[in-house]
Structures are given as structure tokens and as C-alpha cells.
Amino acid sequence: MYAGAEGWTEARAKAEAFVSKLTLAEKVNLTTGSGWMADNCLGNTGSVPRLGLRALCLQDGPVGLRFSDYNSAFPSGQTVGATWSRKIWAARGRALGAEAKGKGIDVILAPSSGPLGRVPAGGRNNEGFGSDPYLQGQAAAEMVQGIQSEGVIACAKHWIANEQEHFREFISSNVDDKTMHELYAWPFADAVRAGVGSIMCSYNQINNSYACQNSKMMNGILKGEMGFQGFVVSDWMAQHSGVASALAGLDMTMAGDIDWSSFGRSYWGSNLTMAVLNGTVPEWRIDDMAMRIMSAFFKVGNEVESLPKTNFNSWSRHVSGFGNQAIGENYGVINGLVDVRKGKEHANHIRDSAAKGTVILKNNGILPLRAPRFLAVVGEDARTNPQGPNSCRDRACNNGTLAMTWGSGTANFPYLIDPHSALQRQAIDDGTRYESVLTNKDWASIETVISQPHAIAIVFVNAASGEGYLKVEGNAGDRSNLNLWNNGDELIKNVSSVNPRTIVVIHSVGPVLMEWHTNPNISAILWAGLPGQESGNSIVDILYGKKSPGRSPFSWGPSRESYGTDIIYEDQGEWPPQQDFKEGLFVDYRHFDKVAPEGSPEAPMYEFGFGLSWSEFEYSDLVIERHSAPDFVPTTGFAPPAPVLSDKESSMAFAYPPTIRRVRRWIYPWLDTDEHGAPIPDDPEYGISPNTSFPAGATDGGPQPLLPSSGGQGGHPQLWDVMYTVRCTIKNVGSRTTDEIPQLYVSLGGPDEPVRVLRGFDRLEDIGPGMSVEFRAELTRRDVSNWDPVAQNWVVTKHPKRVWVGSSSRDLRLSASLDEGELRD
């Protein structure tokens, strides 16, 4: 722990004062979930009623509050990633945090930076912000700060290398040390530096050790190198051991059960109490768990005595019902129907962010629309699901417009504005003739409409994915292919064969194959992602030029094979399945830059960072300033010994209180005793003998050597020394006021490094015709460093380094050697 890290010192002092008063059972109660469906929230800890602390409430998720009501449904992370706007990400975090706080939620399971997007068919890629670690990290940091500014603990997930849904509970992601640090762990370091209070460990294994009991990942990289001071919580039922997970760095288990059918049995709960009593888990470790949980609690501004009550129930939309839905206990008022949307404030943000996250991939001049004479809208993706937007369990269907993924990263729509309704309203206002055929199948009716004079045909198509516990149209989480769903490709080909003014709008969870994209009859292609509740309004804002579009947060390859990675769909004869990340750092645009230069048949159709604008911009006057940052000094010395806050008296408070009425399927921290008062293991099958062998040092709470790469929040403090400042002038040489999104890429040199990597960007807003603005980016030591597996530290190599600035990863207008920059103090 680094007690001096910004924002944590006071929180840690408050946590120590609180935890010092707890009995052993109360500490265990904080670390162990009370059981699936046993309380109001998706996940609930035990409470400490003696000191006035209610059960802590953990709830999904990334696009809004799952299993709730009167809440907003935000765009997907990937969609807002396409805005490339720190301002939008921070506002999203504040809105999510405010809604969670209003419902009495203490930990919101967001943001998501894993999966990163190693495989384009990955089912949950859309929950993150794009297929680049720098972009992901910048978005995650802004989200964390926004959420926690509202008094709610953010939970960054899923730690780590959780890149596919097939076999997700068992698969081993086999990743080398350099790739782990420079790619998959990178955005989590940004979240830690931003002060994130919790991190969720994932289902998968890393190098054949489960993420939630992998000491290298949790104790080594996360807590040791990055200085993470909050708590690690398991994904639901991702814990596979009791003592081993405790010693490896897990701090909280959710939902507490061993598995989905264990009915109140837990690896922790009473088993953790027994493990502390028999010395298998040292007292300092249970203190550390409780300290980390309460430090995060106080870090975001909470106080025990003023913590708002949880006012909703995840398992029922009725006002009255059973508080414990698992067994039908505690009947009463369970849902306060509290509206947390802040009037139109959050809706306006959602509309704005979804519009600015829409990417124009092709435009021959047809856009923006200006009161067209005749608008013909085609496709079932333009309409709402006839059964209602919330009719499918966790949104597990694709019937109507696609505005949200399926699975745990969902929310209930308070309403859904579909594209048909919004476009029809705009057409009425403009005096435009408007017709629609809201199906993909009735070609005769479609052809009749789109073949008429003056018709501009807008075709809406989609491609979905989601979490692996649900299967939709044969897709078990991960996409089975990269094609459009529901004959979308055929629909586009048919419409464009008849209508020379065809506009295609894609709602999707990532890239799709577009063999039709060069068809001259297709005048425009737009990717609108998963836009949330304001879907129709946001696409109208872009089609009619009311808002400025975004840039693609991933590459659009010409074929599935062109990406160089894929999902493991079938059992390959070895168990657990082995997913070797042989491509190393070469994911998405880094892979294409390596194997498919411009003009190659395998080059992307549309590269990472690409997107058309409403104007033209000229880049000039690139200036590099070198700063005389001090030499990097690896951290040395020892961490202080782990404090033990327990005393013998509190450790002995392990027996069931005589006033407790045991509820079936509830997980408890107490133990029964024999006639002599000795503890009796509640579940001998999962009890651990004190003679069990663990790796050397696993229980050592004495002074530990500090890692050379450690020393601060997010890693070594000198990683954030500014080494270079890059500036250039950007001039609007077109005729319209709009936004520009300059991007900065760096070559780190070396024969085995990517051609270039993203290391800076900005969204410069409302640049008028003829106006010039300055793009400015700072490059830190971390930005120009590589991870050295031998030194176990970040190093700036001697290889020459170069910087590029442009409007995408391949449209790079300016370039200069970093070594030639002018030195400034």
C-alpha cells in the first residue's frame, strides 16, 4: 500500500478506525456476498448492524442500472469510445454515478476495459471503448473519476485477458509478460491512477491459473506494481477456491455462493472464518480485505451514518414483495420507484454522445440531408420490437432496432426512440414525403417504394452479440461470423441495385464485412454502434448535420481472416482450452500496419481512427518540445509490515449469536461450536487444514521488497513525467463549422515493435470555416517506454522514435523525429 497516494490517505485512516472495531465475523461478512438473490441487489455483502453499516449494494453496469426502473439506458462503451471525447466520458461517468447513488447503489460494475477487442467477434467487445489500450485507458480514467465524484465506487472490469465468451469459465488466456503490460493491463493502470475503488477479476485463467486466484495478476501486477489500494471482487461465481484465492489477493467474493446451485454454500463465509481461526489465512490478510473495502467506501465520500438506503429490488418491478427472493422471505415494500434520470439532463447527454459517436464511413456528398423531397426508410432495424424494448430477457433477442447488447451489461429502457419514429417526425417538420417498409423480407413492397422518383433510401441493418450465458439466433455470446444479421447484406444489395441514392446505417457491436461498400449506388455508410434510448434522435442529428460525427474505435477488415485472430468455438481436445495470444502486441490496427500496408488486398476497408467530417482540415506547423525530465530511478526498499488490527478477543467472536434466525440459502460468517466452545466447520468439504501447503511467503505479512516498477498509483511516479510536448496547427479549410479529432501516434522503434501506437488525441469542437486551432499533446515517459521482462520495469529504449499526427491511424499528415525536438526546461 502507498498511503501517500493522492486521495487515499484520509480514506485509509477512516477505514482503519472502522475496521479496528470489527469482530472477525464482521470482517468476514464484509468480504463475502450474502448469496444469489438473497437481498436487493445483484450482489450484496453482509452488513455490520452493530456499527450501523447496511449491506453494500453492487449492481451492473456499463450502460445503466441493470434490473432497475426509472433509470436511463446509455449508449454502449464502444459507441461513446467513438466520440474520442474526454468531456463526454466524464459526463457519462457522472450521470451513471448519480443514477446509482439515487438508487442506493454503492458499487457500480463499470467501466469495462476488458475485453480489449483482441478478436472482432468477441461477444462483449462493445462494453469497452475500442481496440486500443491507450484509448481504453483514457476513457476508463474519465469514467472512474466521473462515477466516483457522485459518491459511488467504480468497478473496472474484467481483469484480465478475458477476450471471448466461449469456454469463458475455463479457458486459459496464455499471454507473455510484455504483451500483458503493454496491451491488456495498460487501461487498468489508468483506472488505478484515476483512483478506482474496485476491480473485478474475470472468469478465465491466465497462463493456466484462474484470474481470481492468480497471485501474479492480483498481488503482483495490480497491487504490487500499480499500487492499487481498493478491493478486488470476483466476477459472479468466478471464485474457485477459499484460502488460495484469499492469499492470492481476492478481497470480496460475489455473489458469495460456490456456484449457481450451491444454495448458501460458500468458499468464504464461515469457511474463511475457520481459515483465520486455524491460522491458514493470517489475520493481517482478513484485515487487509476489510481495509481495502472500507478505504474505497470512504474514498468516494461515503459515511456510515449517512449512507442512503437501497430503494429498489433487482428481482421484482412490483412495489411490494419478498426482500429475499431466493426463498421468499421478508415481505414488504421493496421498490421505491425512484426516478433517477434528472429530467431531460441525462437524455440530452445520451442523445449527444450517441450522435457524436456515430461514424460516417462513406459519403459522396448526399449528407447532410436538407429537407429531401422523398425519404424511404427500409429495414426492421428501423423499428421498435413489437413486444416492447424490454420484452426479451436481458435483451437477448434481435427483433427491431439494435440499441443495446445482451447479457449483464444491459439496463431496462425507460423508453426507446426508434429511427423510424424520429425520421418520420423530422420529415413532417420539413414537409418531406415519408414512407417506410419496416422489414427485411418483403422485397416487393420495398422495391415499390424505393424505386419511385426522388426517393432517398435509408437502409437500417444490424449485427448483435452479448454475454455467453445466453444464445441468440445461434450466437452463444460471441458472434458466429462478421456478417450482418437477418439477411442485412442481401437487403443492402437489393436496395442499392434499384436506388442510386442508398444510405446504409449499421447498428452493430463492432466491425462487419462489407463487400458492397464500394458500390457507387451506396452514397453513404454510417456506423451508429449501440446508441441507447435516444437511438432515433441521435441518428437524425447526424443524418441532418446537426451534430459532428466521431471516429471508428476499431478497424474494418476486408475478411474475418484478415484480423489474424479468432474465437475458439470448439473443444480442441485439451482441457482446459488453451488460447495462445501468439500475436502479442499486434492486435487490430497494429496487426494491419504490420501485414497489410496501404494497397494490400488485406488492408482494412476503414482503418482505426477513421471517420469522415463535415469539413476539410489542414494540418501544419508540427513542433516537438523535449523536456529535461530527471533520470528514471527504480523503486527500492521495503514496504512496511502488514498491520494486524484484530485482537484475540475479536477473533474469538466467531460463534452464531443466540438471536440469529438462520435463513436457508443465506451465507453467514459464524460457526457452530461443540460443547467446549470450539469451532465446528460449517462445510468440511471446503474447510482447509492448517497443514495445507502453499507457496513460500504466501502468508508472510512482514516487510516485503518493493518492486522496481512500483511506487505510486498506477505504477512508478516517474512514468508520468512529461518527456515531450507535441503541438501543431489545424485549420478548417472547408465551408462548415464542425469538430475535428486529431490523433497522435508514436513509433517506439525496435525490430519487433508495432509500426506505431496511439499516444494522444483530442476532440476539438466547433471549428468554424477559416479558423485555426492548436492541437497539443503531452507524451509521458510511460508513453515512450516498453516493458522489459528481464528488468521487470519500464524502459525507454535507445531505438529512434518518431511521432505522427493526423486524422486516423493511416491518414497521418505530419511527422517528425522525437530526438530532433527542441529542448525546453
Coordinates of N, CA and C in Angstrom, one line a residue, residues 496-631:
S496 N -29.7 -1.2 -53.2 CA -28.7 -0.4 -54.0 C -28.7 -0.8 -55.4
S497 N -29.2 -2.0 -55.8 CA -29.3 -2.3 -57.2 C -30.4 -1.5 -57.9
V498 N -31.4 -1.0 -57.1 CA -32.5 -0.2 -57.7 C -32.4 1.2 -57.5
N499 N -31.9 1.6 -56.3 CA -31.9 3.0 -55.9 C -30.4 3.6 -55.9
P500 N -30.1 4.6 -56.7 CA -28.8 5.1 -56.8 C -28.4 6.1 -55.6
R501 N -29.4 6.3 -54.7 CA -29.1 7.2 -53.6 C -29.4 6.4 -52.3
T502 N -28.7 5.4 -52.1 CA -28.9 4.5 -50.9 C -27.9 4.9 -49.8
I503 N -28.5 5.0 -48.6 CA -27.7 5.3 -47.4 C -27.9 4.1 -46.5
V504 N -26.7 3.6 -46.0 CA -26.8 2.5 -45.1 C -26.4 2.9 -43.7
V505 N -27.2 2.5 -42.7 CA -27.0 2.8 -41.3 C -26.8 1.4 -40.6
I506 N -25.7 1.3 -40.0 CA -25.4 0.0 -39.3 C -25.4 0.2 -37.8
H507 N -26.2 -0.6 -37.1 CA -26.2 -0.7 -35.6 C -25.5 -2.0 -35.4
S508 N -24.3 -2.0 -34.7 CA -23.6 -3.2 -34.5 C -22.7 -3.1 -33.3
V509 N -22.2 -4.3 -32.9 CA -21.3 -4.4 -31.8 C -19.8 -4.4 -32.2
G510 N -19.5 -4.0 -33.4 CA -18.2 -4.0 -33.9 C -18.2 -4.0 -35.4
P511 N -17.0 -4.3 -36.0 CA -17.0 -4.3 -37.5 C -17.8 -5.4 -38.1
V512 N -18.3 -5.2 -39.3 CA -18.9 -6.2 -40.1 C -18.3 -6.2 -41.5
L513 N -18.4 -7.3 -42.2 CA -17.9 -7.4 -43.5 C -18.8 -6.6 -44.5
M514 N -18.2 -5.9 -45.4 CA -19.0 -5.1 -46.3 C -18.5 -5.2 -47.8
E515 N -18.7 -6.3 -48.4 CA -18.3 -6.5 -49.8 C -18.9 -5.5 -50.7
W516 N -20.0 -4.9 -50.3 CA -20.8 -3.9 -51.1 C -20.4 -2.5 -50.9
H517 N -19.3 -2.2 -50.1 CA -19.1 -0.8 -49.7 C -18.6 0.1 -50.8
T518 N -18.1 -0.5 -51.9 CA -17.6 0.3 -53.0 C -18.7 0.5 -54.1
N519 N -19.8 -0.1 -53.9 CA -20.9 0.1 -54.8 C -21.2 1.6 -55.0
P520 N -21.1 2.2 -56.2 CA -21.4 3.6 -56.4 C -22.8 4.0 -56.0
N521 N -23.7 3.1 -56.1 CA -25.1 3.4 -55.7 C -25.3 3.6 -54.2
I522 N -24.3 3.1 -53.4 CA -24.4 3.3 -52.0 C -23.7 4.6 -51.7
S523 N -24.5 5.7 -51.5 CA -23.9 7.0 -51.4 C -23.3 7.3 -50.0
A524 N -23.8 6.6 -49.0 CA -23.2 6.9 -47.6 C -23.4 5.6 -46.8
I525 N -22.4 5.5 -45.9 CA -22.4 4.4 -44.9 C -22.1 5.0 -43.5
L526 N -23.0 4.7 -42.6 CA -22.8 5.2 -41.2 C -22.8 4.0 -40.2
W527 N -21.8 4.1 -39.3 CA -21.9 3.1 -38.2 C -22.4 3.9 -36.9
A528 N -23.5 3.4 -36.4 CA -24.2 4.1 -35.3 C -24.0 3.3 -34.0
G529 N -23.3 2.2 -34.0 CA -23.0 1.5 -32.8 C -24.3 1.0 -32.1
L530 N -24.3 1.1 -30.8 CA -25.4 0.7 -29.9 C -25.8 2.0 -29.2
P531 N -26.8 2.8 -29.7 CA -26.9 4.2 -29.2 C -27.8 4.4 -28.0
G532 N -28.4 3.3 -27.4 CA -29.2 3.5 -26.3 C -30.6 4.1 -26.5
Q533 N -31.2 4.7 -25.5 CA -32.6 5.0 -25.6 C -33.0 6.1 -26.6
E534 N -32.0 7.0 -27.0 CA -32.2 8.1 -27.9 C -31.8 7.7 -29.3
S535 N -31.8 6.5 -29.6 CA -31.3 6.0 -30.9 C -31.7 6.8 -32.1
G536 N -33.0 6.9 -32.3 CA -33.6 7.6 -33.4 C -33.2 9.0 -33.5
N537 N -33.3 9.7 -32.4 CA -32.9 11.1 -32.3 C -31.5 11.4 -32.7
S538 N -30.6 10.5 -32.2 CA -29.2 10.7 -32.4 C -28.8 10.5 -33.9
I539 N -29.5 9.5 -34.5 CA -29.1 9.3 -36.0 C -29.7 10.4 -36.8
V540 N -30.8 11.0 -36.4 CA -31.3 12.1 -37.1 C -30.4 13.3 -37.0
D541 N -29.8 13.5 -35.8 CA -28.8 14.6 -35.6 C -27.6 14.5 -36.5
I542 N -27.2 13.3 -36.9 CA -26.1 13.1 -37.8 C -26.5 13.1 -39.2
L543 N -27.6 12.5 -39.6 CA -28.0 12.4 -41.0 C -28.3 13.8 -41.5
Y544 N -28.8 14.7 -40.6 CA -29.2 16.1 -41.0 C -28.1 17.1 -40.6
G545 N -26.9 16.6 -40.1 CA -25.8 17.5 -39.9 C -26.0 18.4 -38.7
K546 N -26.8 18.0 -37.7 CA -27.0 18.9 -36.5 C -25.9 18.7 -35.5
K547 N -25.2 17.6 -35.6 CA -24.0 17.3 -34.7 C -22.9 16.8 -35.5
S548 N -21.7 16.8 -34.9 CA -20.5 16.4 -35.6 C -20.2 14.9 -35.3
P549 N -19.8 14.1 -36.3 CA -19.6 12.7 -36.1 C -18.3 12.3 -35.4
G550 N -18.2 11.0 -35.1 CA -17.0 10.5 -34.4 C -16.0 9.8 -35.4
R551 N -15.2 9.0 -34.8 CA -14.1 8.2 -35.5 C -14.2 6.8 -35.0
S552 N -13.9 5.9 -35.9 CA -14.0 4.4 -35.6 C -13.0 4.0 -34.5
P553 N -13.5 3.3 -33.5 CA -12.6 2.8 -32.4 C -12.0 1.5 -32.7
F554 N -12.1 1.0 -33.9 CA -11.6 -0.3 -34.3 C -11.4 -0.3 -35.8
S555 N -10.7 -1.3 -36.4 CA -10.5 -1.4 -37.8 C -11.6 -2.2 -38.5
W556 N -11.9 -1.9 -39.7 CA -12.9 -2.7 -40.5 C -12.1 -3.5 -41.5
G557 N -11.8 -4.8 -41.2 CA -11.0 -5.6 -42.1 C -11.9 -6.1 -43.2
P558 N -11.2 -6.5 -44.3 CA -11.9 -7.0 -45.5 C -12.4 -8.4 -45.4
S559 N -11.9 -9.1 -44.4 CA -12.4 -10.5 -44.2 C -12.1 -10.9 -42.8
R560 N -12.8 -11.9 -42.4 CA -12.6 -12.4 -41.0 C -11.2 -12.8 -40.7
E561 N -10.6 -13.4 -41.7 CA -9.2 -13.9 -41.5 C -8.2 -12.8 -41.5
S562 N -8.5 -11.6 -42.0 CA -7.6 -10.5 -42.1 C -7.1 -10.0 -40.8
Y563 N -7.9 -10.3 -39.7 CA -7.6 -9.7 -38.4 C -6.4 -10.6 -37.7
G564 N -6.2 -11.8 -38.2 CA -5.1 -12.6 -37.6 C -5.5 -13.3 -36.3
T565 N -6.7 -13.1 -35.8 CA -7.1 -13.7 -34.5 C -8.5 -14.2 -34.7
D566 N -8.9 -15.2 -33.8 CA -10.2 -15.7 -33.9 C -10.7 -16.3 -32.6
I567 N -11.9 -16.6 -32.5 CA -12.5 -17.3 -31.3 C -12.2 -18.8 -31.4
I568 N -12.0 -19.4 -30.2 CA -12.0 -20.8 -30.1 C -13.4 -21.2 -29.8
Y569 N -14.1 -21.8 -30.8 CA -15.5 -22.2 -30.7 C -15.7 -23.6 -30.2
E570 N -14.8 -24.5 -30.6 CA -15.0 -25.9 -30.3 C -13.9 -26.5 -29.3
D571 N -14.3 -27.5 -28.6 CA -13.3 -28.2 -27.8 C -12.2 -28.8 -28.6
Q572 N -11.0 -28.4 -28.4 CA -9.9 -28.8 -29.2 C -9.1 -30.0 -28.7
G573 N -9.8 -30.7 -27.8 CA -9.2 -32.0 -27.3 C -8.3 -31.8 -26.1
E574 N -8.1 -30.6 -25.6 CA -7.3 -30.4 -24.4 C -8.1 -29.6 -23.4
W575 N -8.0 -29.9 -22.1 CA -8.8 -29.2 -21.1 C -7.9 -28.7 -20.0
P576 N -8.0 -27.5 -19.6 CA -8.9 -26.5 -20.2 C -8.4 -26.1 -21.6
P577 N -9.3 -25.5 -22.4 CA -8.9 -25.0 -23.7 C -7.8 -23.9 -23.5
Q578 N -6.8 -24.0 -24.4 CA -5.7 -23.1 -24.4 C -5.8 -22.1 -25.5
Q579 N -5.9 -20.8 -25.1 CA -6.0 -19.7 -26.1 C -4.6 -19.0 -26.0
D580 N -3.7 -19.3 -27.0 CA -2.4 -18.7 -27.0 C -2.5 -17.4 -27.8
F581 N -2.1 -16.3 -27.1 CA -2.1 -15.0 -27.7 C -0.7 -14.8 -28.5
K582 N -0.6 -15.6 -29.5 CA 0.6 -15.6 -30.3 C 0.9 -14.3 -31.0
E583 N -0.1 -13.6 -31.3 CA 0.0 -12.3 -32.0 C 0.7 -11.2 -31.2
G584 N 0.8 -11.5 -29.8 CA 1.4 -10.5 -29.0 C 0.8 -9.1 -29.0
L585 N 1.5 -8.1 -29.3 CA 1.0 -6.7 -29.4 C 0.3 -6.4 -30.6
F586 N 0.3 -7.3 -31.6 CA -0.2 -7.0 -32.9 C -1.7 -7.3 -33.1
V587 N -2.5 -6.4 -32.4 CA -4.0 -6.6 -32.4 C -4.6 -5.3 -33.2
D588 N -5.6 -5.6 -33.9 CA -6.3 -4.5 -34.6 C -5.4 -3.7 -35.6
Y589 N -5.3 -2.4 -35.5 CA -4.6 -1.6 -36.4 C -3.1 -2.0 -36.4
R590 N -2.6 -2.4 -35.2 CA -1.2 -2.8 -35.1 C -0.9 -4.0 -36.0
H591 N -1.8 -4.9 -36.0 CA -1.7 -6.1 -36.9 C -1.8 -5.7 -38.4
F592 N -2.7 -4.8 -38.7 CA -2.9 -4.4 -40.1 C -1.7 -3.6 -40.6
D593 N -1.1 -2.8 -39.8 CA 0.0 -2.0 -40.1 C 1.2 -2.9 -40.4
K594 N 1.3 -4.0 -39.7 CA 2.4 -4.9 -39.8 C 2.3 -5.8 -41.1
V595 N 1.1 -6.3 -41.4 CA 1.0 -7.2 -42.5 C 0.3 -6.7 -43.8
A596 N -0.4 -5.6 -43.7 CA -1.2 -5.1 -44.8 C -1.1 -3.6 -45.0
P597 N 0.0 -3.2 -45.7 CA 0.2 -1.8 -45.9 C -0.9 -1.3 -46.9
E598 N -1.0 0.0 -47.1 CA -2.0 0.6 -47.9 C -1.8 0.0 -49.3
G599 N -3.0 -0.4 -49.9 CA -3.0 -1.0 -51.3 C -3.0 -2.5 -51.2
S600 N -2.7 -3.1 -50.1 CA -2.7 -4.6 -49.9 C -4.1 -5.0 -49.9
P601 N -4.4 -6.2 -50.5 CA -5.8 -6.7 -50.5 C -6.3 -7.0 -49.1
E602 N -5.4 -7.1 -48.1 CA -5.8 -7.4 -46.8 C -5.8 -6.1 -45.9
A603 N -5.6 -5.0 -46.6 CA -5.6 -3.7 -45.8 C -7.1 -3.4 -45.4
P604 N -7.3 -2.7 -44.3 CA -8.6 -2.5 -43.8 C -9.4 -1.6 -44.8
M605 N -10.7 -1.9 -44.9 CA -11.6 -1.1 -45.6 C -11.6 0.3 -45.1
Y606 N -11.7 0.4 -43.7 CA -11.7 1.6 -43.0 C -10.8 1.4 -41.7
E607 N -9.8 2.2 -41.6 CA -8.8 1.9 -40.6 C -9.3 2.5 -39.2
F608 N -8.6 2.0 -38.2 CA -8.8 2.5 -36.8 C -8.6 4.1 -36.8
G609 N -9.5 4.7 -36.2 CA -9.5 6.2 -36.1 C -10.1 6.9 -37.3
F610 N -10.6 6.2 -38.3 CA -11.1 6.8 -39.5 C -12.5 7.3 -39.2
G611 N -12.9 8.3 -39.9 CA -14.3 8.9 -39.9 C -14.3 10.1 -40.7
L612 N -15.3 10.3 -41.6 CA -15.4 11.5 -42.4 C -16.0 12.6 -41.5
S613 N -15.7 13.8 -42.0 CA -16.1 15.0 -41.3 C -17.1 15.8 -42.1
W614 N -17.7 16.9 -41.5 CA -18.5 17.8 -42.3 C -17.7 18.9 -43.0
S615 N -16.3 18.8 -42.8 CA -15.5 19.9 -43.4 C -14.1 19.3 -43.8
E616 N -13.2 20.1 -44.3 CA -11.9 19.7 -44.6 C -10.9 20.4 -43.7
F617 N -9.8 19.7 -43.2 CA -8.9 20.3 -42.3 C -7.5 20.2 -42.8
E618 N -6.7 21.2 -42.6 CA -5.3 21.3 -43.0 C -4.4 21.2 -41.7
Y619 N -3.4 20.3 -41.7 CA -2.5 20.2 -40.6 C -1.2 20.8 -40.9
S620 N -0.6 21.6 -40.0 CA 0.7 22.2 -40.3 C 1.4 22.6 -39.0
D621 N 2.7 23.0 -39.2 CA 3.5 23.6 -38.1 C 3.7 22.6 -36.9
L622 N 4.2 21.4 -37.2 CA 4.4 20.5 -36.2 C 5.6 20.9 -35.4
V623 N 5.5 21.0 -34.1 CA 6.5 21.4 -33.2 C 6.7 20.4 -32.1
I624 N 8.0 19.9 -31.9 CA 8.3 19.0 -30.8 C 9.1 19.7 -29.7
E625 N 8.7 19.7 -28.5 CA 9.5 20.2 -27.4 C 9.9 19.1 -26.5
R626 N 11.2 19.0 -26.3 CA 11.8 17.9 -25.4 C 11.9 18.6 -24.0
H627 N 11.5 17.8 -23.0 CA 11.6 18.3 -21.6 C 12.8 17.5 -20.9
S628 N 13.4 18.2 -20.1 CA 14.6 17.6 -19.3 C 14.1 16.9 -18.1
A629 N 13.3 15.8 -18.3 CA 12.8 15.1 -17.1 C 14.0 14.4 -16.4
P630 N 13.9 14.2 -15.1 CA 15.0 13.5 -14.4 C 15.1 12.1 -14.8
D631 N 16.3 11.5 -14.6 CA 16.5 10.1 -15.0 C 15.6 9.2 -14.2

